[in-house]
PDB file of C-alpha atoms in Angstrom:
ATOM      1  CA  LEU A   1     -36.576  43.798   3.203  1.00 58.00           C
ATOM      2  CA  GLY A   2     -36.274  46.774   0.877  1.00 62.00           C
ATOM      3  CA  TYR A   3     -39.016  48.843  -0.721  1.00 69.00           C
ATOM      4  CA  GLY A   4     -41.794  47.809   1.646  1.00 70.00           C
ATOM      5  CA  PHE A   5     -41.392  44.077   1.018  1.00 76.00           C
ATOM      6  CA  SER A   6     -41.988  41.866   4.030  1.00 82.00           C
ATOM      7  CA  PRO A   7     -40.422  38.381   4.199  1.00 86.00           C
ATOM      8  CA  ARG A   8     -43.861  36.935   3.329  1.00 86.00           C
ATOM      9  CA  ASP A   9     -44.049  39.171   0.242  1.00 83.00           C
ATOM     10  CA  ALA A  10     -40.562  38.003  -0.773  1.00 85.00           C
ATOM     11  CA  VAL A  11     -41.559  34.334  -0.456  1.00 86.00           C
ATOM     12  CA  ALA A  12     -44.659  34.928  -2.598  1.00 85.00           C
ATOM     13  CA  ALA A  13     -42.685  36.877  -5.214  1.00 83.00           C
ATOM     14  CA  SER A  14     -39.951  34.276  -5.480  1.00 83.00           C
ATOM     15  CA  TRP A  15     -42.463  31.401  -5.676  1.00 85.00           C
ATOM     16  CA  GLY A  16     -44.519  33.206  -8.322  1.00 80.00           C
ATOM     17  CA  GLY A  17     -41.657  34.690 -10.309  1.00 74.00           C
ATOM     18  CA  LEU A  18     -41.917  35.490 -14.003  1.00 67.00           C
ATOM     19  CA  ARG A  19     -42.491  31.861 -15.010  1.00 69.00           C
ATOM     20  CA  GLY A  20     -39.231  31.824 -16.940  1.00 78.00           C
ATOM     21  CA  ALA A  21     -39.958  34.476 -19.567  1.00 80.00           C
ATOM     22  CA  VAL A  22     -36.537  36.087 -19.205  1.00 85.00           C
ATOM     23  CA  GLY A  23     -34.732  32.765 -18.822  1.00 86.00           C
ATOM     24  CA  LEU A  24     -36.389  31.360 -21.911  1.00 87.00           C
ATOM     25  CA  ALA A  25     -35.492  34.446 -23.954  1.00 90.00           C
ATOM     26  CA  LEU A  26     -31.864  34.175 -22.820  1.00 91.00           C
ATOM     27  CA  ALA A  27     -31.774  30.453 -23.576  1.00 91.00           C
ATOM     28  CA  LEU A  28     -33.064  31.076 -27.100  1.00 91.00           C
ATOM     29  CA  SER A  29     -30.423  33.744 -27.589  1.00 92.00           C
ATOM     30  CA  MET A  30     -27.695  31.433 -26.259  1.00 92.00           C
ATOM     31  CA  GLU A  31     -28.839  28.594 -28.479  1.00 92.00           C
ATOM     32  CA  HIS A  32     -28.558  30.827 -31.521  1.00 92.00           C
ATOM     33  CA  THR A  33     -25.150  32.200 -30.491  1.00 93.00           C
ATOM     34  CA  LEU A  34     -23.746  28.765 -29.655  1.00 93.00           C
ATOM     35  CA  ALA A  35     -25.040  27.337 -32.943  1.00 93.00           C
ATOM     36  CA  GLU A  36     -23.154  30.063 -34.808  1.00 93.00           C
ATOM     37  CA  GLN A  37     -20.001  28.997 -32.942  1.00 94.00           C
ATOM     38  CA  GLY A  38     -20.477  25.368 -33.957  1.00 93.00           C
ATOM     39  CA  ARG A  39     -21.677  24.256 -30.514  1.00 93.00           C
ATOM     40  CA  SER A  40     -25.319  23.628 -31.352  1.00 90.00           C
ATOM     41  CA  ARG A  41     -25.561  20.598 -29.005  1.00 93.00           C
ATOM     42  CA  THR A  42     -24.655  22.778 -26.000  1.00 93.00           C
ATOM     43  CA  GLY A  43     -27.171  25.445 -27.093  1.00 90.00           C
ATOM     44  CA  SER A  44     -29.879  22.804 -27.459  1.00 92.00           C
ATOM     45  CA  LEU A  45     -29.114  21.458 -23.973  1.00 93.00           C
ATOM     46  CA  VAL A  46     -29.300  24.955 -22.452  1.00 92.00           C
ATOM     47  CA  LEU A  47     -32.675  25.481 -24.140  1.00 91.00           C
ATOM     48  CA  LEU A  48     -33.916  22.028 -23.065  1.00 93.00           C
ATOM     49  CA  HIS A  49     -32.995  22.532 -19.410  1.00 93.00           C
ATOM     50  CA  THR A  50     -34.375  26.065 -19.306  1.00 91.00           C
ATOM     51  CA  SER A  51     -37.613  24.893 -20.907  1.00 91.00           C
ATOM     52  CA  GLY A  52     -37.855  22.148 -18.294  1.00 90.00           C
ATOM     53  CA  VAL A  53     -37.569  24.701 -15.489  1.00 87.00           C
ATOM     54  CA  VAL A  54     -40.196  26.910 -17.133  1.00 86.00           C
ATOM     55  CA  VAL A  55     -42.627  24.014 -17.570  1.00 88.00           C
ATOM     56  CA  GLY A  56     -41.937  22.901 -14.002  1.00 86.00           C
ATOM     57  CA  SER A  57     -42.744  26.336 -12.645  1.00 82.00           C
ATOM     58  CA  LEU A  58     -45.970  26.392 -14.652  1.00 83.00           C
ATOM     59  CA  VAL A  59     -47.012  22.897 -13.553  1.00 86.00           C
ATOM     60  CA  ILE A  60     -45.938  23.110  -9.896  1.00 86.00           C
ATOM     61  CA  ASN A  61     -45.670  26.724  -8.800  1.00 84.00           C
ATOM     62  CA  ALA A  62     -48.654  28.250 -10.602  1.00 84.00           C
ATOM     63  CA  PRO A  63     -51.370  25.900  -9.273  1.00 88.00           C
ATOM     64  CA  THR A  64     -50.019  26.065  -5.714  1.00 90.00           C
ATOM     65  CA  MET A  65     -49.821  29.869  -5.601  1.00 89.00           C
ATOM     66  CA  PRO A  66     -53.334  30.492  -4.178  1.00 88.00           C
ATOM     67  CA  ALA A  67     -52.696  28.043  -1.318  1.00 90.00           C
ATOM     68  CA  LEU A  68     -49.332  29.662  -0.591  1.00 90.00           C
ATOM     69  CA  LEU A  69     -50.896  33.140  -0.505  1.00 88.00           C
ATOM     70  CA  ARG A  70     -53.585  31.923   1.902  1.00 87.00           C
ATOM     71  CA  CYS A  71     -50.921  30.267   4.064  1.00 89.00           C
ATOM     72  CA  LEU A  72     -48.898  33.480   4.183  1.00 89.00           C
ATOM     73  CA  GLY A  73     -51.986  35.561   4.927  1.00 85.00           C
ATOM     74  CA  LEU A  74     -51.659  37.582   1.725  1.00 82.00           C
ATOM     75  CA  SER A  75     -54.786  36.490  -0.146  1.00 77.00           C
ATOM     76  CA  GLY A  76     -56.935  39.493   0.872  1.00 68.00           C
ATOM     77  CA  LYS A  77     -54.108  42.020   0.828  1.00 59.00           C
ATOM     78  CA  GLU A  78     -54.940  43.370  -2.625  1.00 62.00           C
ATOM     79  CA  ASP A  79     -58.537  44.039  -1.600  1.00 67.00           C
ATOM     80  CA  ARG A  80     -57.441  46.012   1.475  1.00 70.00           C
ATOM     81  CA  ALA A  81     -54.884  47.963  -0.520  1.00 71.00           C
ATOM     82  CA  GLN A  82     -57.442  48.739  -3.212  1.00 73.00           C
ATOM     83  CA  ALA A  83     -59.961  49.891  -0.591  1.00 76.00           C
ATOM     84  CA  ARG A  84     -57.353  52.194   0.985  1.00 79.00           C
ATOM     85  CA  ALA A  85     -56.466  53.604  -2.419  1.00 80.00           C
ATOM     86  CA  MET A  86     -60.127  54.243  -3.262  1.00 81.00           C
ATOM     87  CA  LEU A  87     -60.676  55.959   0.090  1.00 85.00           C
ATOM     88  CA  ASP A  88     -57.659  58.172  -0.582  1.00 86.00           C
ATOM     89  CA  VAL A  89     -58.981  59.051  -4.045  1.00 86.00           C
ATOM     90  CA  ARG A  90     -62.411  59.917  -2.626  1.00 84.00           C
ATOM     91  CA  ARG A  91     -60.864  62.193   0.002  1.00 86.00           C
ATOM     92  CA  ARG A  92     -58.762  63.946  -2.618  1.00 87.00           C
ATOM     93  CA  VAL A  93     -61.785  64.424  -4.893  1.00 84.00           C
ATOM     94  CA  GLU A  94     -63.802  65.868  -2.000  1.00 84.00           C
ATOM     95  CA  VAL A  95     -61.033  68.325  -1.114  1.00 86.00           C
ATOM     96  CA  PHE A  96     -60.633  69.292  -4.768  1.00 85.00           C
ATOM     97  CA  ALA A  97     -64.396  69.730  -5.234  1.00 80.00           C
ATOM     98  CA  GLU A  98     -64.704  71.895  -2.111  1.00 82.00           C
ATOM     99  CA  ARG A  99     -61.791  74.070  -3.254  1.00 83.00           C
ATOM    100  CA  GLU A 100     -63.275  74.427  -6.744  1.00 79.00           C
ATOM    101  CA  PHE A 101     -66.725  75.320  -5.370  1.00 75.00           C
ATOM    102  CA  ALA A 102     -65.089  77.978  -3.185  1.00 79.00           C
ATOM    103  CA  ASN A 103     -63.243  79.341  -6.239  1.00 78.00           C
ATOM    104  CA  LEU A 104     -66.431  79.325  -8.325  1.00 75.00           C
ATOM    105  CA  LYS A 105     -68.278  81.293  -5.654  1.00 73.00           C
ATOM    106  CA  GLN A 106     -65.695  84.036  -6.010  1.00 78.00           C
ATOM    107  CA  HIS A 107     -66.038  84.185  -9.806  1.00 74.00           C
ATOM    108  CA  PRO A 108     -67.796  87.357 -11.041  1.00 74.00           C
ATOM    109  CA  LYS A 109     -70.175  85.398 -13.309  1.00 74.00           C
ATOM    110  CA  ALA A 110     -71.049  82.788 -10.669  1.00 70.00           C
ATOM    111  CA  PRO A 111     -74.750  82.265 -10.018  1.00 68.00           C
ATOM    112  CA  THR A 112     -76.070  83.743  -6.785  1.00 71.00           C
ATOM    113  CA  GLY A 113     -78.883  83.006  -4.374  1.00 71.00           C
ATOM    114  CA  GLU A 114     -81.239  80.187  -5.258  1.00 75.00           C
ATOM    115  CA  ALA A 115     -79.590  79.484  -8.629  1.00 74.00           C
ATOM    116  CA  TRP A 116     -76.263  78.845  -6.876  1.00 70.00           C
ATOM    117  CA  LYS A 117     -77.900  76.687  -4.210  1.00 72.00           C
ATOM    118  CA  PHE A 118     -79.694  74.647  -6.905  1.00 75.00           C
ATOM    119  CA  ARG A 119     -76.453  74.009  -8.830  1.00 74.00           C
ATOM    120  CA  VAL A 120     -74.550  72.998  -5.690  1.00 74.00           C
ATOM    121  CA  VAL A 121     -77.335  70.668  -4.552  1.00 76.00           C
ATOM    122  CA  MET A 122     -77.495  69.052  -8.001  1.00 78.00           C
ATOM    123  CA  ALA A 123     -73.713  68.593  -8.156  1.00 78.00           C
ATOM    124  CA  VAL A 124     -73.480  67.164  -4.639  1.00 77.00           C
ATOM    125  CA  SER A 125     -76.439  64.868  -5.308  1.00 78.00           C
ATOM    126  CA  ALA A 126     -74.766  63.578  -8.457  1.00 79.00           C
ATOM    127  CA  LEU A 127     -71.537  62.908  -6.528  1.00 76.00           C
ATOM    128  CA  ARG A 128     -73.460  61.100  -3.789  1.00 76.00           C
ATOM    129  CA  ARG A 129     -75.331  58.956  -6.321  1.00 76.00           C
ATOM    130  CA  ALA A 130     -72.022  58.056  -7.992  1.00 75.00           C
ATOM    131  CA  ALA A 131     -70.458  57.169  -4.635  1.00 72.00           C
ATOM    132  CA  ALA A 132     -73.502  55.074  -3.659  1.00 69.00           C
ATOM    133  CA  ALA A 133     -73.432  53.248  -6.999  1.00 67.00           C
ATOM    134  CA  ASP A 134     -69.725  52.598  -6.533  1.00 63.00           C
ATOM    135  CA  THR A 135     -70.354  51.239  -3.027  1.00 56.00           C
ATOM    136  CA  LEU A 136     -73.119  48.956  -4.300  1.00 51.00           C
ATOM    137  CA  LEU A 137     -71.038  47.710  -7.228  1.00 52.00           C
ATOM    138  CA  GLY A 138     -67.763  47.375  -5.328  1.00 49.00           C
TER     139      GLY A 138
END
């Protein structure tokens, strides 16, 4: 399917849906328009049937969604995707930090010798502590 959707993703998306938010808004609009045209009974029926579908999707589809996701093998997908995204962010931060440290070394007012080494060690230690805390929390 298009845009990286697998058939399993499509089944989950169609079962989950929007729970009728758009349909209910359209039904309310139709009811108002039909009432202005003197066909309020038809507008009320459209709203009644649409509301029934919305309630049905809330009562049937919503509670069964976790079981469907497990059945389709999609229940842990978000965790894997989030882990990949975090790994990508960490790599990008490391590359950026290395590039910035290289640029700072070239700066005329950059510390030299032991002062430079101390600042780098402190900065790297802080990054490592943050990464360790993130690993422990996540």
